[in-house]
Amino acid sequence: MFHQAVWDEKLIIEKSGKRTLKLPFENVEFKMKIPEDLARKDLNINDNEEYEVIRHYVRLSQMNYGVDLNTYPLGSCTMKYNPKISEEIVSMDQVKYIHPLQDESTVQGSLQIMYELQEFLKEIGGMDAVTLQPVAGADGEFTGLLLVRAYHENRMDFKRTEIIVPDSAHGTNPASSTMAGFTTIEIKSNENGMVDLDALEAALSDKTAAFMITNPNTLGIFEENILKIAKMVHEKGALLYYDGANLNGIMGKTTPGKMGFDIVHFNLHKTFATPHGGGGPGAGPVGVKKKLEEFLPVPVIGFDGKKYFFDYNIKNSIGKITGFYGNFAVLVRAWAYIKLKGGSGLKEVTEMAVLNTNYLRKKLQGYYDLPYKELRKHEVVFSGTNFKQYGIKTLDIAKRMLDYGLHAPTIYFPLIVEEALMMEPTETESKENLDKFAEIMIRIASEAKENPELLKNAPQNTAVGKIDEVEAARNPVLSWKMIKK
Amino acid sequence: MFHQAVWDEKLIIEKSGKRTLKLPFENVEFKMKIPEDLARKDLNINDNEEYEVIRHYVRLSQMNYGVDLNTYPLGSCTMKYNPKISEEIVSMDQVKYIHPLQDESTVQGSLQIMYELQEFLKEIGGMDAVTLQPVAGADGEFTGLLLVRAYHENRMDFKRTEIIVPDSAHGTNPASSTMAGFTTIEIKSNENGMVDLDALEAALSDKTAAFMITNPNTLGIFEENILKIAKMVHEKGALLYYDGANLNGIMGKTTPGKMGFDIVHFNLHKTFATPHGGGGPGAGPVGVKKKLEEFLPVPVIGFDGKKYFFDYNIKNSIGKITGFYGNFAVLVRAWAYIKLKGGSGLKEVTEMAVLNTNYLRKKLQGYYDLPYKELRKHEVVFSGTNFKQYGIKTLDIAKRMLDYGLHAPTIYFPLIVEEALMMEPTETESKENLDKFAEIMIRIASEAKENPELLKNAPQNTAVGKIDEVEAARNPVLSWKMIKK
Amino acid sequence: MDDKSEMMQFLGINSLDDLFKDIPEEVKIDKLNIPEGIDEQTLRTEARNILAKNKSFFDMPSFLGAGVYNHYIPAGVYAIASRSEFYTAYTPYQPEISQGMLQTLFEYQSYIAELTGLDAANASMYDHSTALGEAARMAHSINEKMEILIPKNLQWQKKSVLWNYIKGLGMKIIEYDYDKKTGKIDLEDLKNKINNNTAAVYAENPNFFGVIDENVLKIRELGKFIFIAGINPISLGILKSPGDYGADIAIGEGQIIGNPMNFGGPLLGIFATKMEYVRKMPGRIIGMSKDRNGKRAFVMTLQTREQHIRRARATSNICSNEALCAVFSASYLSFLGKSGLRRLAEINMQRANDVREKILSINGFKNAHESLHFNEFAIILPKSEIDIHKHLLSRNVHGGYLLNTWNKNAFPELGNAMLFNVTEVHSDKDVEKLLNALKEVQ
Amino acid sequence: MDDKSEMMQFLGINSLDDLFKDIPEEVKIDKLNIPEGIDEQTLRTEARNILAKNKSFFDMPSFLGAGVYNHYIPAGVYAIASRSEFYTAYTPYQPEISQGMLQTLFEYQSYIAELTGLDAANASMYDHSTALGEAARMAHSINEKMEILIPKNLQWQKKSVLWNYIKGLGMKIIEYDYDKKTGKIDLEDLKNKINNNTAAVYAENPNFFGVIDENVLKIRELGKFIFIAGINPISLGILKSPGDYGADIAIGEGQIIGNPMNFGGPLLGIFATKMEYVRKMPGRIIGMSKDRNGKRAFVMTLQTREQHIRRARATSNICSNEALCAVFSASYLSFLGKSGLRRLAEINMQRANDVREKILSINGFKNAHESLHFNEFAIILPKSEIDIHKHLLSRNVHGGYLLNTWNKNAFPELGNAMLFNVTEVHSDKDVEKLLNALKEVQ
Ligand SMILES: Cc1ncc(COP(=O)(O)O)c(C=O)c1O
Ligand SMILES: Cc1ncc(COP(=O)(O)O)c(C=O)c1O
């Protein structure tokens, strides 16, 4: 049976050795004088041998889980396989050793890739213009909402202070809304888990700056009334914002543009298969319809038929969102992914992702509660409520999965599903894997009934056992410095 | 406590999926006709998804041990840390995508590196000329012995059919001697584990082609009489061959040339820190004194002051030993290592390797039997005989070490030490590591007395338990094909 | 029957289209107007051909800094960060099976805490610029004041990002001046601008001109605002930590410590603060705890600050971050250690100042600031910025940052001026190339 | 006190020299005359500068084959082979902690067994040439005969290596002829040369000229010698396996399946045989077994054949081998699978033959062999080999193998001739470049 590697590994800062790494100009004489009171007195870190550092982190890595090890069914996160060729490409000197402020003539390769990616994303999003600058989905949201603001203010419409979001929305949506200076109005979903048109109608007003949704929504359900929604929103003078985290459910089948969205952000690290180890880096480009183009952050990448250039000439640009042009090395990988797949390949991605999801959904139905309708797009949310009777929570199920060498799904999200288990297999799982996954989930369902202690004591086969999270938050120890204190 | 990762991983050939990898010209029409009776009918391997192949091997890798994980004290194998920069260099297009038959003008970079490496090795070996062509230590031995043969035959001395080796020699020495067409005469070591001068004298004759030894020898003991030995051998018209596997014990302190050797092979994959995953690739260049230069394999690398070239102009060359010029990508790494260390750095390597060995030796003395003298060079051989009384063999000790996440030393070699435990820490182990290592060895020594079952049932913390090797040899199953049969 | 057909049969559908019947016909599209996919080898070739149009540092030495710096990154850093288990992971939502990443991020936090002299760091922000935006918001959330004071010689991109981060709060940016001769903080001006409504004062050391500015030591005494210090993490090998001179928050660019330049991204926002403010800090934070057997274990903590729990009232919207860049930095700092970081800082400072002197010895090139510099310095040029820039390019060497052309002509007192960065990666040959080219324009 | 001093104290020595007092003073050296060590970054730059003098396939397309071939290697292969646990391991002497490598090598053996149609393969030989040498020795050890028959059109390097491997046994090499028109085995001549003393017959398919030679099907009937077949592993995607036409041993170059060219090394010798001869086979062999709990496990087996046990009477002296290259090949074949390998073979054959026809359509370029070719073919040139070679270089394209200049003028019947290799990596643009350059010399 599965067992994760266990190395009893000290903190690197607790170790101490001899530096074996030599620096360029290691022996240069330091003749400068730093003002006494600005000079550093002490630095409490240690030296280590190069080989000990390597061993330390190789061991640590063996105590971690990645999509290169097994199914990683985190709903909403689209943990798909990341093609290795992309890693090869970004390891080239012409990616790594390029400074962002280099003269345009010396970065035509970078600019070409960015330009092509802009074009691809326009097509995929059904949008008229794209900025690659935001570096994560939430950053894309923030950017998009600043554009919303700029748009309304530019029309001298200063009363639009509200962003409407459904209660099924990801936490970043309301948080981004706040950061952009808006008030968030949350509306309840209807009994089908979809946007409640009456609630939306009630919430919409001339204070509404935008309605922000993802479609398929976080339940994996396609909002069938999307055109009506768009109409309602636009009639009120508001904009419709597309949270692109769920693009893997519709890419190539429809576009946000077609559905009536004005703004969309893309989660390149999800849909476009760029690795984001441990939580990032991502990339969250934003596409907009024509009317919003004049507000995009500077620069976008232009092409005059001969050469590529930074276009800073954007009339009412909101300025900058991040320091430079976005997460270039992530953009390159997304570009590579799109090149590999091509137009019809991207459509197939969606088809397989949706097929896999519904296959898994049907396999698990009967063992786990499925709230709302059956047909899902790229993800499906079950509920663990039927195990309450055995004293089992979704968290226990999740922990037990780890014992089988499987990562758990996203849990307790979306908030509208009690004891939620949110699964997204993505297209890069074979039927064999899905069958194995379902088999384990079904086994756990019966373990929950027959041997609930097994779940409550899980995990046993991981590098450490269940962790006391409450204590961690009550007495936070956040650095070696605080340990020593 | 340590636990190796466990994944219950089928053979890849037992899995079956869909090929996701696309080939260049994947859709080209195949119009050629292969003669019916030469056409392949069936091929019993399966297709698999790219991501499943990655996962399969990443999981398998977690069930393997490398020097990047922990101390790898295999005596005679010099398992030292392999600098990562070397891997970066050999991953360049200008290494990987170079064909060996390219025009000289297009491979000046490769030739320069090889030329410089030849020069370095000449200096380190105290030799006059070097061939980089042999691809392993044993291949270097074979090459060297072919040179011995060519040398004597060229002098019309055809009676020299014998190679003398000490009984402590590595198995490749007698085996190479056979392959080169010689008869091997084995001489017993003396009571100090060194060459018995009387036995040597007795074995030497006008049939002796060469005496083949390593110094320090496989016990890690320096042959103090080396100059006398050289004299004895040379006086008989024979040559003196240096098995370079143990160069890490003397590099920069002396040279085989100074000691009187005529031929030396280098184990670049050992002394010069090139990785040789799972058993190879290695590189076994051979250095020779002037009188043997005219017999070297073709080509060697020349330099005319402006450009580097293949020198095929070797008067009495023995021809070719391997297909091209040796294991180039291994040679590059060895070159890089020498560049990093420099002359005095290489000497320090030796000093630290010897310091580490003797530190470990003294730490373990008293717990494990130490035959022969105390002072060792780069390795030390203990004996497990003192545990016989508890029914414990060296093999049991080795298996128990695995439970602590440590690889075992070389065992049962050299043959002249009963129940041998042959340890070579190399210079790339910190004192902290050596202390930890010694602590575990000492703990095992007491476990052997107090709880011998623990050793006999070891290992428990590895991916699989003790393996039935006898059965494997009795009914060999060597391929998937044989499983199916 | 193949897998796909079996699955469709299991679902009782005849066509994959059945899975998309919930999408209204009117919004469906036939296909994406994107060329057919290509195989990996063809992509490999195409990517090489396109990227060959770039000039990397190895093709053409460059003396650019101004936010992103070219430092030596040990090959081992890449080896570590490219471990599948690290780079194909995501946020460690299940800590028991993610100890490797969690411990590494905890180590990163620990390093940053030691370097900055503050108690705690988060596990990453997007970059230095957004870290500044977040720090300003955090200051406001601590003291509810409305003004942030920033140095007049702050790079325009950072100002712009800051503005986007705080305008929603109705906060105001106020610039304080610097001394034209030394390039250091004009303390008088700063003092005058601090008032009851000052949420935060932001100051950098070394500053945008590369000047080492001991005036930062005096800021804390000027009032009760939140003091945000902008740092260069390598400089902290030899410079006093912000914690030691009273900063409440320290931010900086983590690309500098172990991440490749990558044409400007991904970068890594460093963010550290005092314990008392930790619950106002944005971003993921890793904490130490114990597992059920009492064994030390690491886990994401203080999550109630974050968007997935507190939603509209979260400290920030940040979710995906730059964790893998923090892995680069943690391993980088481990390879260097204390002695390495200190030495590296010294080497940078010495090399840069040597080159500075050499440039100043060329006729027509003048000193911009009479100060001590870390690894960056401004030079007043004898000719137009652009002309000299182009001349250098023609000599296959990339000069520094065009201080007025590229920074909205913010420094009229300097006229034509270039900001040069010199680090340990600039060989004597690189420097010579620059000097020779500069001599040609004197 | 630092670690070194502590250790020295523990040993009771004052100087490291004490550890070397057993080395006689007369042989000691002061120092190595090798320049001082450099740091990693400097090495990085220097290596780039030196290697920039090489022209890689991406700098200049090449049509060289003749033993080493440029094939597409999936990026995943490198990702797998560069896993620390694989590439920093050594021979799996402790199988319980080395299952990853053992299973991978077992998979490699299994693939080779399937491809060659033989029961078992070893875990690697050095290269194709040495595998030939070992195979000849193995034949001798099976039947104690003294002659090995090889094709007259065997590449000279292979002949030379073979000779070195067998001369110690007193064996003889005898060449059998090929048909000048077709380039195929002259069966008559071969038959005539087989006698009672024939230890082995070696034949290649496709052969050195790239010719697919169905005469190999007739060899088995010619006698009781050991039949050694030389194969191209990719061609086995569409060609009958040696096992199927009666070969006892199959050898070949494993570089072809998933290993980079690397200027000719490391390569990978493929070696497979029938069960009845397994105990005579050289090299490491991995076998399947069980652990103490009955779980499947892998282990090195039949070690009594090997040098560390049988010493002077071992089947071979091989110890370190090319195991990591076998890891490359195992993962390569896994990515391709059956459909991929078959398709790849077809693509190679089709593309090569298309290019062949295009070259033949150029005035002055003539067919060398009226046969079916796999991915390599000889062309008779209108001018001197060297001149055309140089002309191509001047057009930044590298032509094929100079059949007489580089192979000891062994093929007088061909005069000026070049052996071209075309695989899936040659794009239409590469081919066009070659054709255009060839047209200029017609
Ligand atoms: C539905 C949804 N929206 C937005 C986001 C935010 O994206 P990011 O994490 O890239 O900031 C996520 C991802 O976590 C998401 O799942
Ligand atoms: C003493 C000695 N000689 C020779 C050899 C043979 O070297 P290789 O394995 O590179 O063929 C070895 C290595 O195993 C050895 O330890």
Short mmCIF file of N, CA and C in Angstrom, two decimals, chain B residues 166-169 187-196 216-224 358 361-362 365-366 368-377 379-385 413-422, chain D residues 22:
data_model
loop_
_atom_site.label_atom_id
_atom_site.label_comp_id
_atom_site.label_asym_id
_atom_site.label_seq_id
_atom_site.Cartn_x
_atom_site.Cartn_y
_atom_site.Cartn_z
N PRO B 166 47.03 -8.73 -7.73
CA PRO B 166 46.92 -9.17 -6.34
C PRO B 166 45.53 -9.77 -6.08
N ASP B 167 45.43 -10.58 -5.05
CA ASP B 167 44.12 -11.21 -4.76
C ASP B 167 43.11 -10.20 -4.23
N SER B 168 43.59 -9.00 -3.91
CA SER B 168 42.66 -7.97 -3.45
C SER B 168 42.08 -7.18 -4.61
N ALA B 169 42.47 -7.52 -5.82
CA ALA B 169 42.06 -6.71 -6.98
C ALA B 169 40.56 -6.80 -7.23
N ILE B 187 48.28 -13.12 -7.13
CA ILE B 187 49.22 -13.32 -6.01
C ILE B 187 48.56 -12.90 -4.70
N LYS B 188 48.90 -13.63 -3.68
CA LYS B 188 48.33 -13.37 -2.36
C LYS B 188 48.91 -12.10 -1.75
N SER B 189 48.09 -11.40 -1.02
CA SER B 189 48.56 -10.22 -0.30
C SER B 189 49.29 -10.67 0.95
N ASN B 190 50.14 -9.81 1.46
CA ASN B 190 50.85 -10.18 2.68
C ASN B 190 50.00 -9.89 3.92
N GLU B 191 50.57 -10.12 5.07
CA GLU B 191 49.81 -10.01 6.31
C GLU B 191 49.37 -8.57 6.59
N ASN B 192 49.94 -7.63 5.87
CA ASN B 192 49.51 -6.24 6.03
C ASN B 192 48.50 -5.81 4.97
N GLY B 193 48.06 -6.78 4.18
CA GLY B 193 47.09 -6.45 3.14
C GLY B 193 47.73 -5.84 1.92
N MET B 194 49.07 -5.85 1.89
CA MET B 194 49.76 -5.21 0.76
C MET B 194 50.37 -6.26 -0.14
N VAL B 195 50.95 -5.76 -1.24
CA VAL B 195 51.61 -6.68 -2.17
C VAL B 195 52.74 -7.40 -1.44
N ASP B 196 52.72 -8.71 -1.56
CA ASP B 196 53.78 -9.52 -0.97
C ASP B 196 54.93 -9.56 -1.96
N PRO B 216 46.16 3.81 -3.58
CA PRO B 216 45.89 2.85 -2.51
C PRO B 216 45.10 1.64 -3.02
N ASN B 217 45.36 0.52 -2.36
CA ASN B 217 44.70 -0.69 -2.81
C ASN B 217 43.25 -0.75 -2.33
N THR B 218 42.59 -1.85 -2.61
CA THR B 218 41.16 -1.90 -2.32
C THR B 218 40.85 -1.94 -0.83
N LEU B 219 41.88 -2.04 -0.01
CA LEU B 219 41.66 -1.91 1.43
C LEU B 219 41.78 -0.45 1.86
N GLY B 220 42.17 0.39 0.90
CA GLY B 220 42.41 1.79 1.23
C GLY B 220 43.81 2.01 1.76
N ILE B 221 44.65 1.00 1.64
CA ILE B 221 46.02 1.08 2.16
C ILE B 221 46.99 1.45 1.04
N PHE B 222 47.84 2.41 1.34
CA PHE B 222 48.84 2.80 0.35
C PHE B 222 49.98 1.79 0.33
N GLU B 223 50.31 1.36 -0.88
CA GLU B 223 51.40 0.39 -1.04
C GLU B 223 52.73 1.13 -0.87
N GLU B 224 53.28 0.99 0.30
CA GLU B 224 54.48 1.78 0.61
C GLU B 224 55.68 1.38 -0.23
N ASN B 358 39.38 8.44 7.63
CA ASN B 358 40.06 8.07 8.87
C ASN B 358 39.24 8.47 10.10
N ARG B 361 36.75 5.76 10.28
CA ARG B 361 37.47 4.56 10.70
C ARG B 361 37.64 4.56 12.22
N LYS B 362 38.11 5.66 12.74
CA LYS B 362 38.38 5.70 14.18
C LYS B 362 37.09 5.66 14.98
N GLN B 365 35.98 1.99 14.94
CA GLN B 365 36.90 1.00 15.52
C GLN B 365 36.41 0.64 16.91
N GLY B 366 36.50 -0.63 17.22
CA GLY B 366 35.99 -1.04 18.53
C GLY B 366 34.60 -1.62 18.39
N TYR B 368 33.39 -2.38 15.13
CA TYR B 368 33.57 -3.30 14.01
C TYR B 368 35.04 -3.66 13.92
N ASP B 369 35.31 -4.90 13.51
CA ASP B 369 36.71 -5.33 13.40
C ASP B 369 37.42 -4.61 12.26
N LEU B 370 38.61 -4.15 12.55
CA LEU B 370 39.41 -3.50 11.51
C LEU B 370 40.64 -4.35 11.22
N PRO B 371 40.61 -5.12 10.13
CA PRO B 371 41.82 -5.89 9.81
C PRO B 371 42.88 -4.96 9.23
N TYR B 372 44.13 -5.35 9.39
CA TYR B 372 45.27 -4.60 8.86
C TYR B 372 45.48 -3.26 9.57
N LYS B 373 46.33 -2.47 9.00
CA LYS B 373 46.77 -1.26 9.70
C LYS B 373 45.69 -0.17 9.76
N GLU B 374 45.96 0.82 10.56
CA GLU B 374 44.94 1.84 10.80
C GLU B 374 44.85 2.90 9.70
N LEU B 375 45.95 3.48 9.38
CA LEU B 375 45.92 4.62 8.45
C LEU B 375 45.42 4.19 7.07
N ARG B 376 44.36 4.80 6.66
CA ARG B 376 43.80 4.48 5.35
C ARG B 376 43.79 5.74 4.48
N LYS B 377 43.60 5.51 3.23
CA LYS B 377 43.47 6.67 2.36
C LYS B 377 41.97 7.01 2.21
N GLU B 379 39.36 5.04 1.63
CA GLU B 379 38.34 4.07 2.02
C GLU B 379 38.89 3.15 3.08
N VAL B 380 37.97 2.50 3.76
CA VAL B 380 38.37 1.62 4.84
C VAL B 380 37.47 0.38 4.81
N VAL B 381 38.09 -0.78 5.09
CA VAL B 381 37.33 -2.02 5.05
C VAL B 381 37.27 -2.63 6.45
N PHE B 382 36.05 -2.73 6.97
CA PHE B 382 35.85 -3.42 8.23
C PHE B 382 35.43 -4.86 7.96
N SER B 383 35.41 -5.63 9.01
CA SER B 383 34.93 -7.00 8.88
C SER B 383 33.78 -7.21 9.85
N GLY B 384 32.79 -7.96 9.42
CA GLY B 384 31.64 -8.20 10.28
C GLY B 384 31.75 -9.50 11.07
N THR B 385 32.96 -10.07 11.09
CA THR B 385 33.10 -11.39 11.72
C THR B 385 32.73 -11.41 13.20
N PHE B 413 33.54 -7.49 -0.47
CA PHE B 413 34.66 -7.14 -1.32
C PHE B 413 35.54 -6.19 -0.54
N PRO B 414 36.83 -6.23 -0.60
CA PRO B 414 37.63 -7.22 -1.33
C PRO B 414 37.54 -8.61 -0.70
N LEU B 415 37.81 -9.59 -1.53
CA LEU B 415 37.61 -10.98 -1.12
C LEU B 415 38.53 -11.40 0.00
N ILE B 416 39.63 -10.68 0.19
CA ILE B 416 40.59 -11.12 1.21
C ILE B 416 40.12 -10.77 2.62
N VAL B 417 39.07 -9.97 2.72
CA VAL B 417 38.54 -9.68 4.06
C VAL B 417 37.23 -10.46 4.24
N GLU B 418 37.18 -11.23 5.29
CA GLU B 418 35.98 -12.00 5.56
C GLU B 418 34.85 -11.04 5.96
N GLU B 419 33.66 -11.31 5.45
CA GLU B 419 32.49 -10.50 5.81
C GLU B 419 32.79 -9.00 5.69
N ALA B 420 33.37 -8.65 4.57
CA ALA B 420 33.86 -7.28 4.40
C ALA B 420 32.74 -6.24 4.33
N LEU B 421 33.03 -5.09 4.94
CA LEU B 421 32.18 -3.90 4.89
C LEU B 421 33.10 -2.77 4.43
N MET B 422 32.97 -2.37 3.19
CA MET B 422 33.96 -1.48 2.59
C MET B 422 33.36 -0.09 2.42
N ASP D 22 52.29 7.74 4.78
CA ASP D 22 52.59 6.44 4.19
C ASP D 22 53.01 6.55 2.72
#
